PDB file of C-alpha atoms and ligand atoms in Angstrom:
ATOM      1  CA  MET A 254     -81.790  22.729  76.416  1.00  0.00           C
ATOM      2  CA  ARG A 255     -84.753  22.944  78.741  1.00  0.00           C
ATOM      3  CA  ILE A 256     -84.233  21.794  82.332  1.00  0.00           C
ATOM      4  CA  GLY A 257     -86.723  19.013  82.982  1.00  0.00           C
ATOM      5  CA  LYS A 258     -88.676  17.914  86.010  1.00  0.00           C
ATOM      6  CA  THR A 259     -86.184  15.367  87.353  1.00  0.00           C
ATOM      7  CA  GLU A 260     -83.190  17.660  87.015  1.00  0.00           C
ATOM      8  CA  LYS A 261     -85.109  20.427  88.792  1.00  0.00           C
ATOM      9  CA  TYR A 262     -86.053  17.954  91.515  1.00  0.00           C
ATOM     10  CA  LEU A 263     -82.340  17.149  91.998  1.00  0.00           C
ATOM     11  CA  TYR A 264     -81.364  20.834  92.198  1.00  0.00           C
ATOM     12  CA  ASP A 265     -84.148  21.586  94.671  1.00  0.00           C
ATOM     13  CA  ALA A 266     -83.367  18.552  96.830  1.00  0.00           C
ATOM     14  CA  ILE A 267     -79.655  19.456  96.977  1.00  0.00           C
ATOM     15  CA  SER A 268     -80.476  23.063  97.874  1.00  0.00           C
ATOM     16  CA  GLU A 269     -82.910  22.001 100.554  1.00  0.00           C
ATOM     17  CA  LYS A 270     -80.886  19.190 102.159  1.00  0.00           C
ATOM     18  CA  GLY A 271     -77.312  20.272 101.440  1.00  0.00           C
ATOM     19  CA  PHE A 272     -76.563  16.913  99.810  1.00  0.00           C
ATOM     20  CA  ILE A 273     -78.540  13.988  98.499  1.00  0.00           C
ATOM     21  CA  HIS A 274     -78.012  10.247  98.317  1.00  0.00           C
ATOM     22  CA  ILE A 275     -78.900   8.189  95.256  1.00  0.00           C
ATOM     23  CA  THR A 276     -79.262   4.410  95.356  1.00  0.00           C
ATOM     24  CA  LEU A 277     -77.744   2.535  92.429  1.00  0.00           C
ATOM     25  CA  ILE A 278     -79.463  -0.625  91.237  1.00  0.00           C
ATOM     26  CA  ASP A 279     -77.561  -2.961  88.912  1.00  0.00           C
ATOM     27  CA  PRO A 280     -80.001  -4.650  86.482  1.00  0.00           C
ATOM     28  CA  GLU A 281     -77.835  -7.777  86.597  1.00  0.00           C
ATOM     29  CA  LYS A 282     -78.374  -8.129  90.350  1.00  0.00           C
ATOM     30  CA  MET A 283     -82.080  -7.906  90.965  1.00  0.00           C
ATOM     31  CA  ASP A 284     -82.800 -10.680  93.475  1.00  0.00           C
ATOM     32  CA  ARG A 285     -83.534  -8.273  96.350  1.00  0.00           C
ATOM     33  CA  ILE A 286     -84.645  -5.253  94.381  1.00  0.00           C
ATOM     34  CA  GLU A 287     -87.997  -4.698  96.155  1.00  0.00           C
ATOM     35  CA  GLU A 288     -86.357  -4.886  99.574  1.00  0.00           C
ATOM     36  CA  VAL A 289     -83.574  -2.469  98.552  1.00  0.00           C
ATOM     37  CA  VAL A 290     -86.014   0.001  96.977  1.00  0.00           C
ATOM     38  CA  LYS A 291     -88.293   0.136 100.022  1.00  0.00           C
ATOM     39  CA  ALA A 292     -85.326   0.393 102.400  1.00  0.00           C
ATOM     40  CA  ALA A 293     -83.762   3.164 100.313  1.00  0.00           C
ATOM     41  CA  GLU A 294     -86.904   5.274 100.345  1.00  0.00           C
ATOM     42  CA  ALA A 295     -87.408   4.713 104.078  1.00  0.00           C
ATOM     43  CA  ALA A 296     -83.791   5.626 104.844  1.00  0.00           C
ATOM     44  CA  GLY A 297     -84.045   8.954 102.985  1.00  0.00           C
ATOM     45  CA  SER A 298     -82.447   8.236  99.620  1.00  0.00           C
ATOM     46  CA  SER A 299     -83.624  10.822  97.063  1.00  0.00           C
ATOM     47  CA  ALA A 300     -83.637   8.898  93.769  1.00  0.00           C
ATOM     48  CA  PHE A 301     -82.632   5.671  92.038  1.00  0.00           C
ATOM     49  CA  MET A 302     -80.097   5.108  89.309  1.00  0.00           C
ATOM     50  CA  VAL A 303     -80.264   1.976  87.185  1.00  0.00           C
ATOM     51  CA  GLY A 304     -77.074   0.812  85.546  1.00  0.00           C
ATOM     52  CA  GLY A 305     -74.057  -1.453  85.524  1.00  0.00           C
ATOM     53  CA  SER A 306     -70.898  -1.538  83.430  1.00  0.00           C
ATOM     54  CA  THR A 307     -71.510  -5.114  82.327  1.00  0.00           C
ATOM     55  CA  SER A 308     -75.323  -4.872  82.047  1.00  0.00           C
ATOM     56  CA  HIS A 309     -76.170  -4.736  78.363  1.00  0.00           C
ATOM     57  CA  LYS A 310     -79.712  -6.100  78.128  1.00  0.00           C
ATOM     58  CA  THR A 311     -82.429  -3.530  77.584  1.00  0.00           C
ATOM     59  CA  SER A 312     -85.022  -5.970  78.959  1.00  0.00           C
ATOM     60  CA  ASP A 313     -83.112  -6.145  82.265  1.00  0.00           C
ATOM     61  CA  TYR A 314     -83.149  -2.356  82.513  1.00  0.00           C
ATOM     62  CA  GLU A 315     -86.878  -2.268  81.763  1.00  0.00           C
ATOM     63  CA  GLU A 316     -87.583  -4.922  84.358  1.00  0.00           C
ATOM     64  CA  ALA A 317     -85.477  -3.137  86.997  1.00  0.00           C
ATOM     65  CA  ILE A 318     -87.159   0.195  86.269  1.00  0.00           C
ATOM     66  CA  ALA A 319     -90.648  -1.339  86.441  1.00  0.00           C
ATOM     67  CA  ARG A 320     -89.886  -3.075  89.734  1.00  0.00           C
ATOM     68  CA  ILE A 321     -88.505   0.141  91.256  1.00  0.00           C
ATOM     69  CA  LYS A 322     -91.516   2.099  90.025  1.00  0.00           C
ATOM     70  CA  SER A 323     -93.923  -0.421  91.586  1.00  0.00           C
ATOM     71  CA  ASN A 324     -92.288   0.057  94.972  1.00  0.00           C
ATOM     72  CA  SER A 325     -91.377   3.729  95.134  1.00  0.00           C
ATOM     73  CA  SER A 326     -92.448   7.141  93.921  1.00  0.00           C
ATOM     74  CA  LEU A 327     -88.874   8.458  93.793  1.00  0.00           C
ATOM     75  CA  PRO A 328     -87.408   9.375  90.381  1.00  0.00           C
ATOM     76  CA  VAL A 329     -85.560   6.703  88.415  1.00  0.00           C
ATOM     77  CA  ILE A 330     -82.589   7.807  86.318  1.00  0.00           C
ATOM     78  CA  ILE A 331     -80.857   5.504  83.854  1.00  0.00           C
ATOM     79  CA  PHE A 332     -77.070   5.355  84.331  1.00  0.00           C
ATOM     80  CA  PRO A 333     -76.135   3.992  80.909  1.00  0.00           C
ATOM     81  CA  SER A 334     -73.144   1.867  80.054  1.00  0.00           C
ATOM     82  CA  ASN A 335     -74.039   1.744  76.365  1.00  0.00           C
ATOM     83  CA  VAL A 336     -76.977   2.269  73.989  1.00  0.00           C
ATOM     84  CA  ALA A 337     -78.663  -0.931  75.201  1.00  0.00           C
ATOM     85  CA  SER A 338     -79.230   0.817  78.548  1.00  0.00           C
ATOM     86  CA  ILE A 339     -81.766   3.181  76.948  1.00  0.00           C
ATOM     87  CA  ALA A 340     -84.975   1.713  78.273  1.00  0.00           C
ATOM     88  CA  ARG A 341     -88.644   2.473  78.721  1.00  0.00           C
ATOM     89  CA  GLY A 342     -90.241   3.634  81.941  1.00  0.00           C
ATOM     90  CA  ALA A 343     -87.552   5.752  83.634  1.00  0.00           C
ATOM     91  CA  ASP A 344     -87.990   9.432  84.422  1.00  0.00           C
ATOM     92  CA  ALA A 345     -84.630  10.470  83.048  1.00  0.00           C
ATOM     93  CA  ILE A 346     -81.264   9.359  81.750  1.00  0.00           C
ATOM     94  CA  TRP A 347     -77.856  10.724  82.616  1.00  0.00           C
ATOM     95  CA  PHE A 348     -76.884  11.886  79.136  1.00  0.00           C
ATOM     96  CA  MET A 349     -73.263  11.365  79.947  1.00  0.00           C
ATOM     97  CA  SER A 350     -69.883  11.523  78.302  1.00  0.00           C
ATOM     98  CA  LEU A 351     -66.905   9.612  79.655  1.00  0.00           C
ATOM     99  CA  LEU A 352     -64.508  12.481  79.141  1.00  0.00           C
ATOM    100  CA  ASN A 353     -61.346  10.575  80.029  1.00  0.00           C
ATOM    101  CA  SER A 354     -62.051   7.627  77.757  1.00  0.00           C
ATOM    102  CA  MET A 355     -59.397   6.960  75.138  1.00  0.00           C
ATOM    103  CA  ASN A 356     -62.151   5.772  72.815  1.00  0.00           C
ATOM    104  CA  PRO A 357     -64.290   8.477  71.176  1.00  0.00           C
ATOM    105  CA  TYR A 358     -67.209   6.028  71.166  1.00  0.00           C
ATOM    106  CA  TYR A 359     -67.674   6.600  74.919  1.00  0.00           C
ATOM    107  CA  ILE A 360     -67.171  10.361  74.631  1.00  0.00           C
ATOM    108  CA  ILE A 361     -69.661  11.065  71.813  1.00  0.00           C
ATOM    109  CA  GLY A 362     -70.238   7.966  69.631  1.00  0.00           C
ATOM    110  CA  ALA A 363     -72.779   6.104  71.772  1.00  0.00           C
ATOM    111  CA  GLN A 364     -74.583   9.386  72.450  1.00  0.00           C
ATOM    112  CA  VAL A 365     -75.035  10.023  68.712  1.00  0.00           C
ATOM    113  CA  LEU A 366     -76.386   6.513  68.232  1.00  0.00           C
ATOM    114  CA  GLY A 367     -78.690   6.652  71.239  1.00  0.00           C
ATOM    115  CA  VAL A 368     -80.150  10.135  71.232  1.00  0.00           C
ATOM    116  CA  LYS A 369     -83.098   9.386  68.932  1.00  0.00           C
ATOM    117  CA  THR A 370     -84.248   6.550  71.152  1.00  0.00           C
ATOM    118  CA  VAL A 371     -83.907   8.774  74.213  1.00  0.00           C
ATOM    119  CA  ARG A 372     -86.144  11.316  72.508  1.00  0.00           C
ATOM    120  CA  GLU A 373     -88.659   8.721  71.262  1.00  0.00           C
ATOM    121  CA  LEU A 374     -89.015   7.165  74.708  1.00  0.00           C
ATOM    122  CA  GLY A 375     -89.590  10.604  76.233  1.00  0.00           C
ATOM    123  CA  LEU A 376     -86.651  10.255  78.601  1.00  0.00           C
ATOM    124  CA  GLU A 377     -85.429  13.478  80.162  1.00  0.00           C
ATOM    125  CA  ALA A 378     -81.754  13.841  79.194  1.00  0.00           C
ATOM    126  CA  ILE A 379     -79.571  15.288  81.958  1.00  0.00           C
ATOM    127  CA  PRO A 380     -76.119  16.276  80.678  1.00  0.00           C
ATOM    128  CA  MET A 381     -73.372  14.879  82.873  1.00  0.00           C
ATOM    129  CA  ALA A 382     -69.583  14.646  82.556  1.00  0.00           C
ATOM    130  CA  TYR A 383     -68.311  11.300  83.810  1.00  0.00           C
ATOM    131  CA  LEU A 384     -64.724  10.989  85.023  1.00  0.00           C
ATOM    132  CA  ILE A 385     -63.119   7.732  86.083  1.00  0.00           C
ATOM    133  CA  LEU A 386     -60.420   7.816  88.716  1.00  0.00           C
ATOM    134  CA  GLY A 387     -58.146   5.516  90.685  1.00  0.00           C
ATOM    135  CA  THR A 388     -58.166   1.919  89.514  1.00  0.00           C
ATOM    136  CA  GLY A 389     -61.390   2.603  87.602  1.00  0.00           C
ATOM    137  CA  GLY A 390     -62.956  -0.817  88.143  1.00  0.00           C
ATOM    138  CA  ALA A 391     -65.258  -2.357  85.539  1.00  0.00           C
ATOM    139  CA  ALA A 392     -66.427   1.072  84.339  1.00  0.00           C
ATOM    140  CA  GLY A 393     -62.838   2.037  83.566  1.00  0.00           C
ATOM    141  CA  TYR A 394     -62.168  -1.205  81.716  1.00  0.00           C
ATOM    142  CA  VAL A 395     -65.397  -1.227  79.714  1.00  0.00           C
ATOM    143  CA  GLY A 396     -65.196   2.485  78.951  1.00  0.00           C
ATOM    144  CA  ASP A 397     -61.564   2.397  77.754  1.00  0.00           C
ATOM    145  CA  ALA A 398     -60.710   5.059  80.312  1.00  0.00           C
ATOM    146  CA  LYS A 399     -57.304   6.362  81.238  1.00  0.00           C
ATOM    147  CA  PRO A 400     -58.210   6.734  84.909  1.00  0.00           C
ATOM    148  CA  ILE A 401     -57.107   9.910  86.642  1.00  0.00           C
ATOM    149  CA  PRO A 402     -54.623   9.021  89.401  1.00  0.00           C
ATOM    150  CA  PHE A 403     -55.874   9.980  92.869  1.00  0.00           C
ATOM    151  CA  GLU A 404     -52.460  11.558  93.457  1.00  0.00           C
ATOM    152  CA  ILE A 405     -52.953  14.118  90.675  1.00  0.00           C
ATOM    153  CA  PRO A 406     -56.111  16.038  91.666  1.00  0.00           C
ATOM    154  CA  GLU A 407     -55.152  18.878  89.328  1.00  0.00           C
ATOM    155  CA  LEU A 408     -56.074  16.635  86.395  1.00  0.00           C
ATOM    156  CA  ALA A 409     -59.545  16.016  87.796  1.00  0.00           C
ATOM    157  CA  VAL A 410     -59.940  19.760  88.391  1.00  0.00           C
ATOM    158  CA  GLY A 411     -58.989  20.455  84.778  1.00  0.00           C
ATOM    159  CA  TYR A 412     -61.490  17.941  83.434  1.00  0.00           C
ATOM    160  CA  ALA A 413     -64.256  19.209  85.723  1.00  0.00           C
ATOM    161  CA  MET A 414     -63.641  22.857  84.830  1.00  0.00           C
ATOM    162  CA  ALA A 415     -63.607  21.991  81.137  1.00  0.00           C
ATOM    163  CA  ALA A 416     -66.855  20.033  81.604  1.00  0.00           C
ATOM    164  CA  GLU A 417     -68.552  23.053  83.154  1.00  0.00           C
ATOM    165  CA  ALA A 418     -67.223  25.354  80.439  1.00  0.00           C
ATOM    166  CA  LEU A 419     -68.540  22.949  77.797  1.00  0.00           C
ATOM    167  CA  GLY A 420     -72.025  23.175  79.298  1.00  0.00           C
ATOM    168  CA  PHE A 421     -72.349  19.920  81.244  1.00  0.00           C
ATOM    169  CA  ARG A 422     -74.665  20.423  84.207  1.00  0.00           C
ATOM    170  CA  PHE A 423     -73.285  17.722  86.546  1.00  0.00           C
ATOM    171  CA  VAL A 424     -69.810  16.239  87.094  1.00  0.00           C
ATOM    172  CA  TYR A 425     -69.431  12.662  88.371  1.00  0.00           C
ATOM    173  CA  LEU A 426     -66.186  11.525  90.019  1.00  0.00           C
ATOM    174  CA  GLU A 427     -66.222   7.727  89.750  1.00  0.00           C
ATOM    175  CA  ALA A 428     -63.812   5.444  91.620  1.00  0.00           C
ATOM    176  CA  GLY A 429     -65.544   2.338  90.217  1.00  0.00           C
ATOM    177  CA  SER A 430     -68.248   0.192  91.726  1.00  0.00           C
ATOM    178  CA  GLY A 431     -66.932  -1.709  94.746  1.00  0.00           C
ATOM    179  CA  ALA A 432     -63.661   0.236  94.703  1.00  0.00           C
ATOM    180  CA  LYS A 433     -61.433  -0.507  97.673  1.00  0.00           C
ATOM    181  CA  MET A 434     -60.474   3.160  97.789  1.00  0.00           C
ATOM    182  CA  HIS A 435     -63.083   5.870  97.319  1.00  0.00           C
ATOM    183  CA  VAL A 436     -62.246   9.212  95.677  1.00  0.00           C
ATOM    184  CA  PRO A 437     -59.986  11.032  98.171  1.00  0.00           C
ATOM    185  CA  GLU A 438     -61.451  13.955 100.078  1.00  0.00           C
ATOM    186  CA  LYS A 439     -58.673  16.330  98.973  1.00  0.00           C
ATOM    187  CA  LEU A 440     -59.490  15.675  95.318  1.00  0.00           C
ATOM    188  CA  VAL A 441     -63.241  16.143  95.942  1.00  0.00           C
ATOM    189  CA  SER A 442     -62.669  19.473  97.663  1.00  0.00           C
ATOM    190  CA  MET A 443     -60.281  20.728  94.970  1.00  0.00           C
ATOM    191  CA  VAL A 444     -62.863  19.946  92.276  1.00  0.00           C
ATOM    192  CA  ARG A 445     -65.681  21.466  94.359  1.00  0.00           C
ATOM    193  CA  LYS A 446     -63.798  24.735  94.795  1.00  0.00           C
ATOM    194  CA  ASN A 447     -63.322  25.087  91.053  1.00  0.00           C
ATOM    195  CA  ILE A 448     -66.793  24.384  89.641  1.00  0.00           C
ATOM    196  CA  SER A 449     -70.246  25.669  90.471  1.00  0.00           C
ATOM    197  CA  ILE A 450     -72.360  22.831  88.999  1.00  0.00           C
ATOM    198  CA  PRO A 451     -73.404  19.894  91.230  1.00  0.00           C
ATOM    199  CA  LEU A 452     -70.713  17.331  92.002  1.00  0.00           C
ATOM    200  CA  ILE A 453     -71.541  13.619  92.189  1.00  0.00           C
ATOM    201  CA  VAL A 454     -69.147  11.183  93.884  1.00  0.00           C
ATOM    202  CA  GLY A 455     -69.386   7.388  93.834  1.00  0.00           C
ATOM    203  CA  GLY A 456     -67.434   4.187  94.152  1.00  0.00           C
ATOM    204  CA  GLY A 457     -66.459   2.514  97.410  1.00  0.00           C
ATOM    205  CA  ILE A 458     -68.606   4.662  99.733  1.00  0.00           C
ATOM    206  CA  ARG A 459     -69.504   1.879 102.144  1.00  0.00           C
ATOM    207  CA  GLU A 460     -69.589   3.529 105.587  1.00  0.00           C
ATOM    208  CA  GLY A 461     -71.210   6.525 107.222  1.00  0.00           C
ATOM    209  CA  ALA A 462     -67.793   7.956 108.068  1.00  0.00           C
ATOM    210  CA  ILE A 463     -66.740   7.880 104.403  1.00  0.00           C
ATOM    211  CA  ALA A 464     -69.991   9.538 103.310  1.00  0.00           C
ATOM    212  CA  GLU A 465     -69.420  12.194 105.989  1.00  0.00           C
ATOM    213  CA  SER A 466     -65.916  13.028 104.805  1.00  0.00           C
ATOM    214  CA  ILE A 467     -66.867  13.046 101.106  1.00  0.00           C
ATOM    215  CA  VAL A 468     -69.824  15.378 101.743  1.00  0.00           C
ATOM    216  CA  THR A 469     -67.690  17.552 104.032  1.00  0.00           C
ATOM    217  CA  ALA A 470     -65.244  17.839 101.142  1.00  0.00           C
ATOM    218  CA  GLY A 471     -68.064  19.181  98.957  1.00  0.00           C
ATOM    219  CA  ALA A 472     -69.949  16.363  97.204  1.00  0.00           C
ATOM    220  CA  ASP A 473     -73.550  17.355  96.440  1.00  0.00           C
ATOM    221  CA  ILE A 474     -74.656  13.843  95.515  1.00  0.00           C
ATOM    222  CA  ILE A 475     -73.242  10.545  96.719  1.00  0.00           C
ATOM    223  CA  VAL A 476     -74.109   7.277  95.014  1.00  0.00           C
ATOM    224  CA  THR A 477     -73.924   3.839  96.596  1.00  0.00           C
ATOM    225  CA  GLY A 478     -74.677   0.468  95.073  1.00  0.00           C
ATOM    226  CA  ASP A 479     -72.225  -2.293  95.818  1.00  0.00           C
ATOM    227  CA  VAL A 480     -72.425  -2.127  99.603  1.00  0.00           C
ATOM    228  CA  LEU A 481     -76.154  -2.894  99.476  1.00  0.00           C
ATOM    229  CA  GLU A 482     -75.488  -6.175  97.728  1.00  0.00           C
ATOM    230  CA  GLU A 483     -73.227  -7.303 100.566  1.00  0.00           C
ATOM    231  CA  THR A 484     -75.418  -6.574 103.544  1.00  0.00           C
ATOM    232  CA  CYS A 485     -78.623  -8.100 104.892  1.00  0.00           C
ATOM    233  CA  ALA A 486     -79.399  -4.927 106.848  1.00  0.00           C
ATOM    234  CA  VAL A 487     -79.966  -2.690 103.826  1.00  0.00           C
ATOM    235  CA  ARG A 488     -82.023  -0.038 105.565  1.00  0.00           C
ATOM    236  CA  GLU A 489     -79.579   0.250 108.484  1.00  0.00           C
ATOM    237  CA  LYS A 490     -76.607   0.521 106.109  1.00  0.00           C
ATOM    238  CA  LEU A 491     -78.327   3.198 104.025  1.00  0.00           C
ATOM    239  CA  SER A 492     -79.359   5.133 107.124  1.00  0.00           C
ATOM    240  CA  GLU A 493     -75.745   5.016 108.342  1.00  0.00           C
ATOM    241  CA  ILE A 494     -74.498   6.385 104.995  1.00  0.00           C
ATOM    242  CA  ILE A 495     -77.194   9.069 104.724  1.00  0.00           C
ATOM    243  CA  GLU A 496     -76.711  10.138 108.356  1.00  0.00           C
ATOM    244  CA  GLY A 497     -72.991  10.384 107.628  1.00  0.00           C
ATOM    245  CA  GLY A 498     -73.729  12.663 104.681  1.00  0.00           C
ATOM    246  CA  ARG A 499     -75.962  14.850 106.854  1.00  0.00           C
ATOM    247  CA  ARG A 500     -73.156  15.263 109.402  1.00  0.00           C
ATOM    248  CA  GLY A 501     -70.892  16.154 106.490  1.00  0.00           C
ATOM    249  CA  VAL A 502     -73.196  19.019 105.460  1.00  0.00           C
ATOM    250  CA  LEU A 503     -72.975  20.475 108.978  1.00  0.00           C
ATOM    251  CA  LYS A 504     -69.169  20.249 109.004  1.00  0.00           C
ATOM    252  CA  ARG A 505     -68.665  21.619 105.525  1.00  0.00           C
ATOM    253  CA  SER A 506     -66.566  24.710 105.061  1.00  0.00           C
ATOM    254  CA  VAL A 507     -66.698  24.590 101.250  1.00  0.00           C
ATOM    255  CA  LYS A 508     -69.999  25.854  99.883  1.00  0.00           C
ATOM    256  CA  GLY A 509     -71.993  23.229  98.004  1.00  0.00           C
ATOM    257  CA  PHE A 510     -74.166  23.785  94.950  1.00  0.00           C
ATOM    258  CA  LYS A 511     -77.030  26.301  95.419  1.00  0.00           C
ATOM    259  CA  THR A 512     -79.823  27.121  93.003  1.00  0.00           C
ATOM    260  CA  CYS A 513     -79.890  30.687  94.237  1.00  0.00           C
ATOM    261  CA  CYS A 514     -77.576  32.992  96.202  1.00  0.00           C
TER     262      CYS A 514
HETATM  263  C1  1GP B  23     -70.707   2.925  90.726  1.00  0.00           C
HETATM  264  O1  1GP B  23     -70.336   5.059  91.704  1.00  0.00           O
HETATM  265  C2  1GP B  23     -71.187   3.959  91.692  1.00  0.00           C
HETATM  266  O2  1GP B  23     -70.834   3.353  89.428  1.00  0.00           O
HETATM  267  C3  1GP B  23     -71.413   3.390  93.057  1.00  0.00           C
HETATM  268  O3  1GP B  23     -70.282   2.719  93.553  1.00  0.00           O
HETATM  269  O4  1GP B  23     -71.169   0.420  93.811  1.00  0.00           O
HETATM  270  O5  1GP B  23     -69.073   1.123  94.995  1.00  0.00           O
HETATM  271  O6  1GP B  23     -71.281   1.984  95.721  1.00  0.00           O
HETATM  272  P1  1GP B  23     -70.475   1.501  94.571  1.00  0.00           P
END
């Protein structure tokens, strides 16, 4: 499959900056969307993801995408929870498989049902393996996942290595939106050392210090959403998280993803 413009943009941005931050917008929580979008771009976020485990209205996705697009030139990537998330106007969609779901619908069923619409809408499909860990949150519940315990990083490594061998081009370690405990650094670094495709980490990253340690451990992309809904100072919070990630790049001993040697 051809690598499209948005995927190339992600690779180039990771190579150039060492890590990137993506801002997650939940289409069910759009009251401050313009403010969050402008703050995210000003703070140095590299892209937007639109999605939510309990958001199942295509019109909400289309509205969120349109409102982001009117306020930013950064790429917008759909982060689908089901086929209803496939919406007009985005640059790309994470064409993802929840590998540790116990329900084949979330591994391949929804993808089979949705792929024609993805093609018809001209959405760039970016293949991504999605793994749910820890308590799993709403994503774990909705996706029928058997979450990988934080205490057994070897399982996450196995899934991530299998994902790369199967041809996925990104791996996402998900602790669940608003998770009290983010993915542990040791687990992130064990996965990082065993795959060469970009590693995304999200769930419960709410402080600069957490972003720093997760990026130090080897995350190429960190995603934050929930914390922005809790704070009035969105730009300051995002700057704190992105600055933390930048410090993490400088402290990193594990090599991150590179497009060339
Ligand atoms: C959720 O990983 C993302 O799918 C982001 O998590 O909302 O906790 O930042 P938060």
